[in-house]
Each structure stands twice: as C-alpha cells, then as structure tokens.
Coordinates of C-alpha atoms and ligand atoms in Angstrom, one line a residue:
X165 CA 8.4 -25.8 18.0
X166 CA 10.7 -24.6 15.4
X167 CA 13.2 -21.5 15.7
X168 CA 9.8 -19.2 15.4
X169 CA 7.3 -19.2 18.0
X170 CA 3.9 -19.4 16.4
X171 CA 2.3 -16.4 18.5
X172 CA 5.4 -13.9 18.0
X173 CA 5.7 -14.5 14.4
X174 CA 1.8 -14.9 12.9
X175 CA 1.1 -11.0 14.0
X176 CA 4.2 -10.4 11.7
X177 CA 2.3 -11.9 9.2
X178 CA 1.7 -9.2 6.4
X179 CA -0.9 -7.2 5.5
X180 CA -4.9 -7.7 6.0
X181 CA -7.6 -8.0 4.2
X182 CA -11.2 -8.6 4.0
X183 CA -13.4 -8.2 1.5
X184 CA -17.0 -10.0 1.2
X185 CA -17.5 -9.4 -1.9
X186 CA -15.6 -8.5 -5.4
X187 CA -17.9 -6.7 -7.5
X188 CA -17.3 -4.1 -9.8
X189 CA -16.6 -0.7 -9.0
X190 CA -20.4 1.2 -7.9
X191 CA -20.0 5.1 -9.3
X192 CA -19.6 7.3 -6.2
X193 CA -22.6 9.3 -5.7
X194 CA -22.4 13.0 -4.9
X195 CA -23.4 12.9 -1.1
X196 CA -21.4 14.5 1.5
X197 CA -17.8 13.4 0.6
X198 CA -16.5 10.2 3.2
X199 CA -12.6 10.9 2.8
X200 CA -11.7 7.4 2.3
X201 CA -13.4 6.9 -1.4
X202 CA -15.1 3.1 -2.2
X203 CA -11.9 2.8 -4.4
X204 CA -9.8 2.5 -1.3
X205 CA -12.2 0.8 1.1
X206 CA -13.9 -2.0 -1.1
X207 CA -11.8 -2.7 -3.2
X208 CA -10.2 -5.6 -1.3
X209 CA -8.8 -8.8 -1.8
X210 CA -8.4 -12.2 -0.3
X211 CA -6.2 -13.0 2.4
X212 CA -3.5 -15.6 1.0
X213 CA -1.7 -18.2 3.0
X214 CA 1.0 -20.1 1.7
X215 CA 1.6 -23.8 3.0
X216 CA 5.0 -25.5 2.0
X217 CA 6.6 -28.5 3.3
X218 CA 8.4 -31.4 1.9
X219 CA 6.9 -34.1 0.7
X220 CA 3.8 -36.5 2.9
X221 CA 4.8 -33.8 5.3
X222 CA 1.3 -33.2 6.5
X223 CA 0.6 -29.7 4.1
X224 CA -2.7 -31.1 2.9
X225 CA -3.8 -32.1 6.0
X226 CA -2.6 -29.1 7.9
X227 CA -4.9 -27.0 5.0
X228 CA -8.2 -29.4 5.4
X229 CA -7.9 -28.7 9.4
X230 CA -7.7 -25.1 8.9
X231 CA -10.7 -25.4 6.1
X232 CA -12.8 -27.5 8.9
X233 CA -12.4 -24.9 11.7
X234 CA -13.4 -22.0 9.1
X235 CA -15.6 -23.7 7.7
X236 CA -18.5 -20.5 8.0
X237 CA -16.2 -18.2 6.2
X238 CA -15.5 -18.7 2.0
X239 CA -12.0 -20.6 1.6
X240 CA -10.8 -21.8 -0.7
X241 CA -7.8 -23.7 -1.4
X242 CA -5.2 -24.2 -4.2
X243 CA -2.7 -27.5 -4.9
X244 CA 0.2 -26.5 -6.7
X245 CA -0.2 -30.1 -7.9
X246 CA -2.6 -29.1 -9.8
X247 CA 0.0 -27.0 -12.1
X248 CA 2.4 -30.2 -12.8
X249 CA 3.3 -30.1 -15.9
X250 CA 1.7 -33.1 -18.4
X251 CA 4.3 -35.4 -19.3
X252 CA 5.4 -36.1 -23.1
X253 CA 5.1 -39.3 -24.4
X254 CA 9.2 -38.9 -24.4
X255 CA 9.0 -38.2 -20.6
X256 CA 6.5 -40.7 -20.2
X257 CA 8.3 -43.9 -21.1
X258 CA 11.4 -42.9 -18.9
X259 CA 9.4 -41.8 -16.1
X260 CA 11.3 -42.9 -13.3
X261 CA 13.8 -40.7 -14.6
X262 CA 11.1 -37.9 -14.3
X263 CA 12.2 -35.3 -11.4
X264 CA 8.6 -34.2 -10.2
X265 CA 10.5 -32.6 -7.0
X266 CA 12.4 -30.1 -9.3
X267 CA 10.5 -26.5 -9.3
X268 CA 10.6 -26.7 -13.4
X269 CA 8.0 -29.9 -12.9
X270 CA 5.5 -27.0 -12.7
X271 CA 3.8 -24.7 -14.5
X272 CA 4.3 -22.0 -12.1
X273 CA 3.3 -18.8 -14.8
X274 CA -0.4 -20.7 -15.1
X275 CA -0.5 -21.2 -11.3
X276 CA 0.2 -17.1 -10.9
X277 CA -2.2 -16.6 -13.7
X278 CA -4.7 -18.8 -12.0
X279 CA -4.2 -16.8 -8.6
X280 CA -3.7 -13.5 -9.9
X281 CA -7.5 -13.6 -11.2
X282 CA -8.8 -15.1 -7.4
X283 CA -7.1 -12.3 -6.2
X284 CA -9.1 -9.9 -8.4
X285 CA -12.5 -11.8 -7.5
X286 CA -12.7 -13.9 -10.7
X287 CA -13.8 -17.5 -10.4
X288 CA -10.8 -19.7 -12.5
X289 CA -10.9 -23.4 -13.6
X290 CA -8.0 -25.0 -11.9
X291 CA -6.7 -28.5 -13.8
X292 CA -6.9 -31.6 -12.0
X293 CA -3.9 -34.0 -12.1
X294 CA -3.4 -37.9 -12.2
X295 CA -0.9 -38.8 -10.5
X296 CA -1.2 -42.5 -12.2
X297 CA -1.4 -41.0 -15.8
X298 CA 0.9 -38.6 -15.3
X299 CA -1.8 -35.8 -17.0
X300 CA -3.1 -32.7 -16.2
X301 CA -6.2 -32.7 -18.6
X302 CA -8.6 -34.8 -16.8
X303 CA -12.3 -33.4 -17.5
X304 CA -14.0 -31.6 -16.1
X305 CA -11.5 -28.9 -14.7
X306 CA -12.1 -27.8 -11.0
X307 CA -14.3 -24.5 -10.9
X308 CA -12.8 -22.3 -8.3
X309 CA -14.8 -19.2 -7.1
X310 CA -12.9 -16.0 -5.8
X311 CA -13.3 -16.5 -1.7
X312 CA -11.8 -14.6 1.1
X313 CA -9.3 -16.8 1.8
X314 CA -6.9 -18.6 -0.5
X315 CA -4.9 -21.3 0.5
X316 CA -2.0 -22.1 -1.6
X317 CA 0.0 -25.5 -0.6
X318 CA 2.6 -27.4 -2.2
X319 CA 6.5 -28.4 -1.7
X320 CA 7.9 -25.4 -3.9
X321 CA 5.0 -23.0 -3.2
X322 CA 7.5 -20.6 -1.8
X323 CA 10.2 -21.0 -4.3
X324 CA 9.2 -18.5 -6.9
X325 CA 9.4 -15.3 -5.5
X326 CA 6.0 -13.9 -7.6
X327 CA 4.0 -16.6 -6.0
X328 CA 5.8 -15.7 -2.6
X329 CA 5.2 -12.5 -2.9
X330 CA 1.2 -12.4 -3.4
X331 CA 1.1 -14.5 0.1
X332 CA 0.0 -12.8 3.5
X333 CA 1.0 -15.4 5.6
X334 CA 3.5 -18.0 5.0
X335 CA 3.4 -21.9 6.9
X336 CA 6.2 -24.2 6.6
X337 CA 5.1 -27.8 7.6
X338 CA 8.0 -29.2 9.2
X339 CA 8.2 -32.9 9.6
X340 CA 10.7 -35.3 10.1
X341 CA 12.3 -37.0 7.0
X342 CA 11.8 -40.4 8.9
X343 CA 8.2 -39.7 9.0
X344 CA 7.7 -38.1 5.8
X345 CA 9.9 -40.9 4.0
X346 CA 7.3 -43.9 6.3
X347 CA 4.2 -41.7 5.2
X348 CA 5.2 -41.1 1.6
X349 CA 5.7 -45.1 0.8
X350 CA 2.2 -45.7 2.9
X351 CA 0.6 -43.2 0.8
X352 CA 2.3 -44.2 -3.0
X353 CA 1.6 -47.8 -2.6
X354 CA -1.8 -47.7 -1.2
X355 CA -3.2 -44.8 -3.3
X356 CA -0.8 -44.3 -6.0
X357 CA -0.1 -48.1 -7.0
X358 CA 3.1 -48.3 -6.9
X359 CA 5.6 -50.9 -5.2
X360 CA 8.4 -50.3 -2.5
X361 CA 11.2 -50.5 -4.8
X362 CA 9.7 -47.7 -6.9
X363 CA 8.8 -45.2 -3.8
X364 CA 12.5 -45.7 -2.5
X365 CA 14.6 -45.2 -5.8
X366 CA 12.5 -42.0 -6.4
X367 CA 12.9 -40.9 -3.1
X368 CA 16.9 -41.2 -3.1
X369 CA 17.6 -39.8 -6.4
X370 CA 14.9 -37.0 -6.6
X371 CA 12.9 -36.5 -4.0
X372 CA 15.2 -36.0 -1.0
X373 CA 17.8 -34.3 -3.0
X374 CA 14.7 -31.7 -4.3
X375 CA 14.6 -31.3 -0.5
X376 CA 17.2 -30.3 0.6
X377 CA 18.1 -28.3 -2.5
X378 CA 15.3 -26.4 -3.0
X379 CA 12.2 -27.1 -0.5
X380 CA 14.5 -26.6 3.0
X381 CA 16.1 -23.3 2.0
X382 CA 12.6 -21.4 1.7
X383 CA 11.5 -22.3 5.0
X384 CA 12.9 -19.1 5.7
X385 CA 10.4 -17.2 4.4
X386 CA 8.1 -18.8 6.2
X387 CA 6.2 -16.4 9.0
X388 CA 5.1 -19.5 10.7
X389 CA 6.7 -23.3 11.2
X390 CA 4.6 -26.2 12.5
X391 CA 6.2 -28.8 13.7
X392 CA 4.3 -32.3 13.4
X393 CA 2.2 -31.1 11.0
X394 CA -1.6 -31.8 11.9
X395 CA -0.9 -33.1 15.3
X396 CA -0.1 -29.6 16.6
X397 CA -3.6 -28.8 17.2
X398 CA -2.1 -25.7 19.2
X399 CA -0.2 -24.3 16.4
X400 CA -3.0 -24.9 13.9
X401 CA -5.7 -22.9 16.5
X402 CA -3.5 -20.4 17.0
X403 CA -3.7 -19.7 12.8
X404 CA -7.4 -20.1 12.9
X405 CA -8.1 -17.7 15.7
X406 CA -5.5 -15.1 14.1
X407 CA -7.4 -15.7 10.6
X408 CA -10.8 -15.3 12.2
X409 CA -9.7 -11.8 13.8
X410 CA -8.4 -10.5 10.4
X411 CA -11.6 -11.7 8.5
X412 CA -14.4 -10.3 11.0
X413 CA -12.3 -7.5 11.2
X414 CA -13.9 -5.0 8.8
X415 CA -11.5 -2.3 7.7
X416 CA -14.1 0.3 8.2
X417 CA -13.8 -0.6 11.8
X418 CA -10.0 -0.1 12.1
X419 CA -11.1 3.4 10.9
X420 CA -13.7 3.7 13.1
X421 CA -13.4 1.7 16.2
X422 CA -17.3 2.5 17.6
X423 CA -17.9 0.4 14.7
X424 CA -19.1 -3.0 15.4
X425 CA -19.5 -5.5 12.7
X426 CA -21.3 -8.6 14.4
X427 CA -19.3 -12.0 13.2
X428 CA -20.4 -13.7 10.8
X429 CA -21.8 -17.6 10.8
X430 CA -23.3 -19.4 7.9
X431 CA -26.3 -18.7 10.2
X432 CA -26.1 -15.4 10.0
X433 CA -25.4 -15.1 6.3
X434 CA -28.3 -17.1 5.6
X435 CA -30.8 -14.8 7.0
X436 CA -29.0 -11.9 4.8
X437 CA -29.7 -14.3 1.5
X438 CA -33.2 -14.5 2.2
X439 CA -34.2 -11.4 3.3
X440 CA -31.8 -9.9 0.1
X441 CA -33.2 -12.2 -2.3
X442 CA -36.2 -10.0 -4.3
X443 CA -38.5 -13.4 -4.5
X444 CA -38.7 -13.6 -1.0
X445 CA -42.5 -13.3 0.2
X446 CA -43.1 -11.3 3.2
X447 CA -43.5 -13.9 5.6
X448 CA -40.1 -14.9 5.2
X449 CA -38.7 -11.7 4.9
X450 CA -40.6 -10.5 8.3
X451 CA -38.9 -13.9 10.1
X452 CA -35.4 -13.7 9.1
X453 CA -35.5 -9.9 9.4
X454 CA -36.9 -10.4 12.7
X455 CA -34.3 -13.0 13.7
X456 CA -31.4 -10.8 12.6
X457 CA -32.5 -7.7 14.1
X458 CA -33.0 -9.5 17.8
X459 CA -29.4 -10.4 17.2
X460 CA -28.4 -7.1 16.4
X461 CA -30.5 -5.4 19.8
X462 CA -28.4 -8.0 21.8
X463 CA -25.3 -7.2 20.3
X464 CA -25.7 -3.7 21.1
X465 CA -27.2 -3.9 25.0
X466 CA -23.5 -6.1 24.9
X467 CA -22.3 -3.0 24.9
X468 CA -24.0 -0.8 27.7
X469 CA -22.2 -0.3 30.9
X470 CA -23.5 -2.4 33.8
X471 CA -22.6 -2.7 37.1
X472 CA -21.0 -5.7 39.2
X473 CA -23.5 -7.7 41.0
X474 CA -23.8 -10.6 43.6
X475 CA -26.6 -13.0 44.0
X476 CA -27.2 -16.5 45.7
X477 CA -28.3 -19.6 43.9
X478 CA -30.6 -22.2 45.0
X479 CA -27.7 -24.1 46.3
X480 CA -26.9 -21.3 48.8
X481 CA -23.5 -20.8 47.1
X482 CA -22.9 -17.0 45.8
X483 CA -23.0 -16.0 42.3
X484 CA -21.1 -13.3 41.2
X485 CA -22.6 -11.2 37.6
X486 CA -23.3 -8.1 36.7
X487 CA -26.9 -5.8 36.9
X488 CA -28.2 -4.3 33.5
X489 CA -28.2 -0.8 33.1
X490 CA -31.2 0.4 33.9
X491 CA -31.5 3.9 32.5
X492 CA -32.3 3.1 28.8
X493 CA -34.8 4.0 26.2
X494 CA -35.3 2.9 22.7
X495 CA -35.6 5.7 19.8
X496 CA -37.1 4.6 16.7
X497 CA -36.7 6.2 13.0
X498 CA -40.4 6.0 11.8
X499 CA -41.4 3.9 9.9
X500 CA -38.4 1.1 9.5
X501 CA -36.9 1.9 12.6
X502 CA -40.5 0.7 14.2
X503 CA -39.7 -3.0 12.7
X504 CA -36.9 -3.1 15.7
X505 CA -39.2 -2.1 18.7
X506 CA -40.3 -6.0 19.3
X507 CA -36.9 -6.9 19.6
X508 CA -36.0 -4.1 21.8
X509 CA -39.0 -4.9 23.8
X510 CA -38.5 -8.6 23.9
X511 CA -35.0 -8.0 25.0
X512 CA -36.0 -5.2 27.8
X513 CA -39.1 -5.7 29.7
X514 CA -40.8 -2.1 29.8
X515 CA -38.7 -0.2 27.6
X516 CA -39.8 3.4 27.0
X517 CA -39.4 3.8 22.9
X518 CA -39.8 7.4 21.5
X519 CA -40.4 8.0 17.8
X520 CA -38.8 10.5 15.4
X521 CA -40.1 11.1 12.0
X522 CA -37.6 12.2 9.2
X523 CA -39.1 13.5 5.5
X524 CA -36.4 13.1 2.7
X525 CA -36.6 15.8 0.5
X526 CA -35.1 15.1 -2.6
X527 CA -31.4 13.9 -2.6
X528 CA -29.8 16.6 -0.7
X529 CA -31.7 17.0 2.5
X530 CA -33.8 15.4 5.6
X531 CA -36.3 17.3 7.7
X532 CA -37.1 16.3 11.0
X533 CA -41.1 16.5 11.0
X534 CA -42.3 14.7 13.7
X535 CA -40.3 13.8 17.2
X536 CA -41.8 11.7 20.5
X537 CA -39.3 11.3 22.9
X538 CA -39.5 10.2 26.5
X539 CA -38.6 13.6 28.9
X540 CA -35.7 12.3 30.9
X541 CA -33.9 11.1 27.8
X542 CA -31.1 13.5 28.7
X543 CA -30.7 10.9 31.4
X544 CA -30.7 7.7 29.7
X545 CA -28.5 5.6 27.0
X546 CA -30.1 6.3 24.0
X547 CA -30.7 2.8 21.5
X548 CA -31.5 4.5 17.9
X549 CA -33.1 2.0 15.6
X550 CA -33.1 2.3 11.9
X551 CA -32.6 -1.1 10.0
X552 CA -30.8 0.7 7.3
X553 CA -27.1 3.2 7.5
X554 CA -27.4 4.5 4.3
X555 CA -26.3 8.0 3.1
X556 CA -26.4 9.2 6.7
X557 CA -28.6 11.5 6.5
X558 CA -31.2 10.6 8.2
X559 CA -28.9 9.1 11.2
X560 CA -27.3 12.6 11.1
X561 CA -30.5 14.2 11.9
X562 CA -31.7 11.8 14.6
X563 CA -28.2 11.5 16.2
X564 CA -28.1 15.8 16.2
X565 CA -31.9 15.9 17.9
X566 CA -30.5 13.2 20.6
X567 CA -27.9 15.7 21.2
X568 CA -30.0 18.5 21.0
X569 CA -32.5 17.1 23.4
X570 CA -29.0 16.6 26.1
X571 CA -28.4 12.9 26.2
X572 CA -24.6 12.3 25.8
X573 CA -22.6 11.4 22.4
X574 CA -21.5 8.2 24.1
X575 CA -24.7 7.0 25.3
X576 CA -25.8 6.6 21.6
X577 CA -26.2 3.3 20.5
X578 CA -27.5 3.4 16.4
X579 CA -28.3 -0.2 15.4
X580 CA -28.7 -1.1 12.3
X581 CA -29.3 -4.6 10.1
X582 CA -26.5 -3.1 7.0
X583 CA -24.5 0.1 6.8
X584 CA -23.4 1.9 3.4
X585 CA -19.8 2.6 3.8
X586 CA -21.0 6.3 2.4
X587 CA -22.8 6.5 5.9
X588 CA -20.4 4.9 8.3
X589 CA -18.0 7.5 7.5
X590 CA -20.7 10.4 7.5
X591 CA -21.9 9.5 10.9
X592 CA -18.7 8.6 12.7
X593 CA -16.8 11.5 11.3
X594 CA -19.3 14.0 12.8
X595 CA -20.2 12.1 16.1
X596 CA -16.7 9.9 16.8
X597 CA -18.3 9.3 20.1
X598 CA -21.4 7.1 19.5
X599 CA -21.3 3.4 19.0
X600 CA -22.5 1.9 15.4
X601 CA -23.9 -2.1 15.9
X602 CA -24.6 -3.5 12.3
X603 CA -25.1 -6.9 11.0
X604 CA -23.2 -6.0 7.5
X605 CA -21.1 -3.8 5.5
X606 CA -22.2 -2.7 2.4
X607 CA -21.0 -2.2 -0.8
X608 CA -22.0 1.3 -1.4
X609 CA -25.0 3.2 -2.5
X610 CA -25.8 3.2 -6.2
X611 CA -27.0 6.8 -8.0
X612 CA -30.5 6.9 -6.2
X613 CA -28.7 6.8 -3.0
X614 CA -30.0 3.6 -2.7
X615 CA -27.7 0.8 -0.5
X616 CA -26.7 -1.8 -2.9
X617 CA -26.7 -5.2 -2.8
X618 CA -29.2 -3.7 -0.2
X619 CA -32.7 -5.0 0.4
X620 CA -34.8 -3.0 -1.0
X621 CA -37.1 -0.4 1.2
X622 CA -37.2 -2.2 3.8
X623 CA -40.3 -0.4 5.5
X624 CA -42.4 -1.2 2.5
X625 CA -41.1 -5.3 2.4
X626 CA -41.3 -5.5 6.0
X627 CA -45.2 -4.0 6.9
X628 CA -46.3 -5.3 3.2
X629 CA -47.4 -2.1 1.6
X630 CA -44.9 -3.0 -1.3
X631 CA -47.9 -5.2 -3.0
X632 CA -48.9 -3.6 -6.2
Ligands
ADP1090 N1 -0.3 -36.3 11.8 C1 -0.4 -37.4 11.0 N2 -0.4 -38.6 11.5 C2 -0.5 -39.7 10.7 N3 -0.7 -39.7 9.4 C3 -0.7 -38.5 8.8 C4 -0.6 -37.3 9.6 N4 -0.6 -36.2 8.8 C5 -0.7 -36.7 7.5 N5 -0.8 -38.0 7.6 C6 -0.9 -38.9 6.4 O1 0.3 -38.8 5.7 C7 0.1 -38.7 4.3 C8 0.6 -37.4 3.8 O2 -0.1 -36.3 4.4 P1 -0.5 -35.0 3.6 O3 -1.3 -34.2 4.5 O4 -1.2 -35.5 2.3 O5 0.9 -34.5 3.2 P2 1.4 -33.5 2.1 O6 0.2 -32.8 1.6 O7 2.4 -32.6 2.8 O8 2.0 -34.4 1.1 C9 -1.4 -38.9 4.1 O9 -1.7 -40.2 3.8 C10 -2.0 -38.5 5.5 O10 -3.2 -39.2 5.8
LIG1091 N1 3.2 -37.8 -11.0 C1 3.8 -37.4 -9.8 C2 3.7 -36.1 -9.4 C3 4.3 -35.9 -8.1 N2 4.8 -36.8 -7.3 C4 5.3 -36.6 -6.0 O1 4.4 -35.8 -5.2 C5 5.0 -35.1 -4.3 C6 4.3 -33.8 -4.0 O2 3.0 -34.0 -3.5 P1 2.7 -33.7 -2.0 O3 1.2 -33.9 -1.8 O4 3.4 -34.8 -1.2 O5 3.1 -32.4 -1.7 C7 6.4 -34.9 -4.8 O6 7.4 -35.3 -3.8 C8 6.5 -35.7 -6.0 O7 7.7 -36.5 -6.0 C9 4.8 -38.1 -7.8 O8 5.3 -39.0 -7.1 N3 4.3 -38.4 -9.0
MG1092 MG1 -0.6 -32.7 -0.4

C-alpha cells in the first residue's frame, strides 16, 4: 500500500453528507420551535469522491466496483472525459500532435458547471465523447440525475483546485507505468482502433510526460491511494463500508443518538414507493405497510436488553445465545398505532398491548381522551407504536402518560414507519432518554402540519375508510 494506509487516512476524509432527497425549501410551520431549522438539516448535498490516476490505471474500474457494491444506494458517476474539448478541424488533421494528457484538453469550467448543479440536486445532461471522432457532440447527451453520491474520475480530476475543492474524499489509483503503458496499448488497439506505432509515439511524447508533470504531483491531495487498482479488493471494501456508514448515517442521528434510522435496501425503498404513491389501492398499501412495519418491530426488539443464555442442540454440543427480555408490553396510539399490533404480536407470542387515545384539537394542542394500559407497565419496556413522527405532539403526550404511569424514560421504545424532522427534535429534546426506531426521515411537515412527501393519513389508507 502506498505511503497512506487506507484505514488511517479515509476517516480523514472530509465532511459528511446525506441527503435523500433535494427538494425545494418546505416553509417552516409554526410548531414548537426544533433548534436546528430544516434550512440547516435538509438542506444537504451529495457526498463527492474524486478518482484520479494516470492513464489505463484502473480509475474506471476501481469506480464500476465501488458502483456494484452500492449498488442499493443512488450513485452516480461522472468521466471528466466527457468534458474533452471537441477538436477543430485545425487540430483535427494534426492530431497526433494533439496533447489530450494536458489539463487545457478539457473543459474544466463546464465540468464545474455540470457538478455544481448535481451538487444542488439538479439533474444535468453530461456530453458524451468519441474517442474515434475526436467529438464531444454525439446525440443524445447523457441525462444525469442529482444522487447521493457523485463520483468524479479522470487523470487531472484533481488538478484544478475548484473541482478539488467540491470533493469529500479523494482516491488516487496508483498503478505501475509498466502496467498502465501494457493496458493502455491493449485497450487503444482493441477498442480505440489504433495501431502499436500510434499508442507508443503518443505515449512518449504526451502522455507519460502529462504524467509526471501534472497527474503524479496531485496525488498528494489524495486522502486515499490504491495500489493495483481493482485488484485490491481490500482497499476498495474498506471505501465501501466507510461510504455505507456516512450514507445510512442520518445527520439527525448524530444529533440524536437514540435515533435509529433502519438501512436502507432497494427492498426497503420499494415498499416506501408503493405505500407513498397516492394510486396505490389498499391492498397494496396494507402489504407493503405491513411488511415494513414487521421490519421496523424487529428492529426495535434489536434493541431491548437480554440476557446471556446457554442451551444444547440436538447434537449434544452447547449453544451459547441470549434469552429475550421478557418484561415487555406493546402501547398503541389509536387508531394508526393499532395497524402495528400484528407485527408486535407476530414478533412476541402473548404480548400485552394497551391503547391510548389522543384527540387533536386544532393545530396547537392534543388531549389525551382515552388510555388502556396493562397495570404493571411501571415494570415493563414500554414499545409505543404510532406509524407516523410527525409534529410530536401526539408522541409528546403518550411518551409523558408512560412516564406519568412510572415506567422508565429508557425503557421507551417509539416505533415508527417515517419521522418529520419537526418531531424528532421535539421528542428527543424533551425525553433524550428514549429510543426512536423509524424506517425514514422526512422532509418536513407542510402548513397543515401534515409530513410531506408523507403518505397521507395513514389510519384512513390503511383500515379503508378513505373511500369516498
Ligand atoms: N486489475 C486489472 N487487471 C487486468 N486488467 C485491468 C485491471 N484493471 C483494469 N484493467 C483493464 O485495463 C484497462 C484500463 O482500465 P480502466 O479501469 O479503464 O482504467 P482508467 O479508467 O484508469 O483508464 C481496461 O481495458 C481494463 O479492462
Ligand atoms: N481522443 C482522445 C482522448 C483521450 N485520449 C487518452 O485517454 C486517456 C484518458 O482516459 P482514461 O480513461 O485512461 O483516464 C489520456 O491518457 C488520453 O491520452 C486519447 O487517446 N484520445
Ligand atoms: Mg477511465
């Protein structure tokens, strides 16, 4: 490995960032006042990594490895190829006297444009370039849409300091010149159509002197080398698993870290589209609700204490787990909260599951009207269910009744299906002990107090009393 060990230098890797979505700004209702506005919180933008290298030094593939293993998350990733300049008809009949390894080969203030508006969650047409015509303008231009991740490769991607500068983590692909030089003329004969001759004069006059001159000096901004390129499978883990921790890492939960944002999967995002999606008939909406909340309920039992436990198999041998906790009940907010009793049920045979009924009144208050609650619950780990964290009301008012009735601020687990931001902060401000288990993060709540993108009320979609 070169001079930087992978694992010291990738946590030195700047800055974090997650967002799952770019939309404009939702107006702030007037609720009880989080202290970290939307502005702040949502506002986010895509992580960008940098990948430079010389030439057939393995960038591309090192990217499409990294792509593969995140494959369930939105990447997205940019060539700096694609900004070569198109060559005049001048230029084009002395091409071999072309330098294409010099940074002015590229039109690196339409490259920053083009990234500039990714990073600000607007979809960009990228051009595609010939490398046989020497052209940039081949129809139709490639539709890029703003992603989470942004991967920006070339051989002079870290020359320009702008371009440098918008990056979050920096690779350098570092491959022998021996082996670059053996891949390039592979490459340029077989899928370029050009002859020996041609590969070796360009390399000696441009493209190893471009190398040294101006590629090898900016691997010292990188945060990461990789040596070998897309045979270090270690090295190129090691990025994925540190990518994968910044991306399911939710900043709300840095804030708060009772907070637990269950990963993501194409799986789980899925379910989210159908049971968001307005057209979606109740059948549907019923099954995928149903399938997310039972991952939800076992997410959250993940997190009750247990207690170490020794049994033998079949085969005599001993087995050493752990014993559930026993002393639990289930607490649901009538009426969505009821749509999470199966689950709870399913998950824990025999489950007591009390009931508490909140009226809102108006947009400034709840009222606890109705409460059924099992009598030892002072004694047991509470699980509150309420599919929907929204202003925090409502979770304010069952949390303070839990309290009220003596069971313990950290034997409250609230799961939910999404959380508003607005009631994250409401909720884990006032009780910083309890635990939070949702499925997503919102984006906020719109001027009906209403969670948006949201899913509508979710009591009425999910028991069907939303027909007209
Ligand atoms: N580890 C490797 N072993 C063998 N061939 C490789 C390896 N990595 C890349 N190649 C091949 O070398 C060529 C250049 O690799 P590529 O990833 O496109 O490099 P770059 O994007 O840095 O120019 C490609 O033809 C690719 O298939
Ligand atoms: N018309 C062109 C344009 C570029 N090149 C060479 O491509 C190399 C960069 O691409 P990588 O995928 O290897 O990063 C660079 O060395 C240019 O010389 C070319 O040959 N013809
Ligand atoms: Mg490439």
């Amino acid at each position: 490995m070169g001079s930087n060990a992978v694992e010291d230098l990738i946590e030195a890797s700047s800055g974090v960032h997650y967002s799952g979505f770019h939309m404009e700004q939702p107006r702030t209702p007037e609720i009880e006042q989080p202290t970290t506005s939307i502005d702040d919180s949502f506002h986010k933008q895509p992580f960008i990594i940098g990948v430079a290298g010389g030439a057939a030094s393995g960038k591309t593939t090192v990217c499409d490895l990294i792509m593969e293993q995140l494959r369930d998350q939105r990447v997205v990733l940019v060539n700096q190829d694609s900004f070569y300049h198109t060559l005049t008809l001048e230029e084009l009949t002395k091409v071999h006297e072309y330098n294409f390894d010099h940074p002015d080969a590229f039109d690196t203030e339409q490259l920053l444009r083009v990234v500039e508006k990714l990073k600000h969650g607007q979809a960009v047409d990228i051009p595609k370039y010939d490398f046989k015509s020497y052209k940039n303008d081949v129809f139709p231009l490639r539709r890029v849409n703003p992603s989470d991740v942004i991967i920006l490769e070339g051989i002079l991607i870290f020359h320009d300091p702008r371009v440098r500068d918008l990056m979050n983590m920096k690779i350098f692909v570092d491959t022998d010149a021996d082996v670059r030089l053996a891949r390039r003329i592979r490459r340029d004969t077989a899928e370029k159509g050009r002859d020996i001759a041609t590969v070796l004069d360009q390399y000696s006059k441009f493209v190893k002197p471009a190398f040294d001159d101006f590629i090898l000096p900016t691997k010292k901004y990188a945060d990461i080398i990789i040596p070998r390129g897309g045979d270090n499978h270690v090295a190129i883990d090691l990025i994925v698993q540190h990518l994968r921790t910044k991306l399911g890492q939710h900043d709300l939960c840095k804030i708060y870290p009772n907070l637990y944002v269950i990963q993501s999967t194409f799986q789980i995002r899925g379910m989210h589209t159908l049971i968001r999606d307005a057209q979606t008939t109740k059948h549907d909406f019923v099954f995928y609700a149903d399938r997310l909340i039972r991952l939800v309920v076992e997410h959250g039992l993940g997190h009750l204490p247990f207690t170490e436990k020794q049994v033998i198999t079949p085969t005599g041998s001993v087995y050493s787990g752990v014993d559930f906790c026993k002393r639990l009940c289930g607490v649901s907010v009538i009426r969505s909260g009821e749509s999470m009793e199966n689950a709870l049920r399913a998950c824990c045979k025999g489950i007591k599951i009390g009931k508490i009924l909140i009226h809102r009144e108006g947009d400034n208050g709840q009222q606890l009207i109705y409460e059924k609650l099992p009598l030892d619950i002072a004694e047991r780990h509470v699980l509150l269910l309420d599919p929907i964290l929204g202003t925090g009301n409502s979770a304010v008012q069952a949390i303070s009744l839990l309290l009220k009735k003596g069971v313990p601020e950290p034997n409250i687990l609230f799961l939910n299906l999404i959380s508003a931001p607005q009631g994250v902060h409401v909720v884990c401000k006032r009780f910083p002990r309890i635990k939070i288990v949702t499925s997503e993060i919102e984006i906020g709540l719109n001027d009906d107090f209403r969670v948006i993108p949201g899913m509508g009320e979710f009591g009425d979609r999910y028991f069907g009393t939303d027909d007209d």
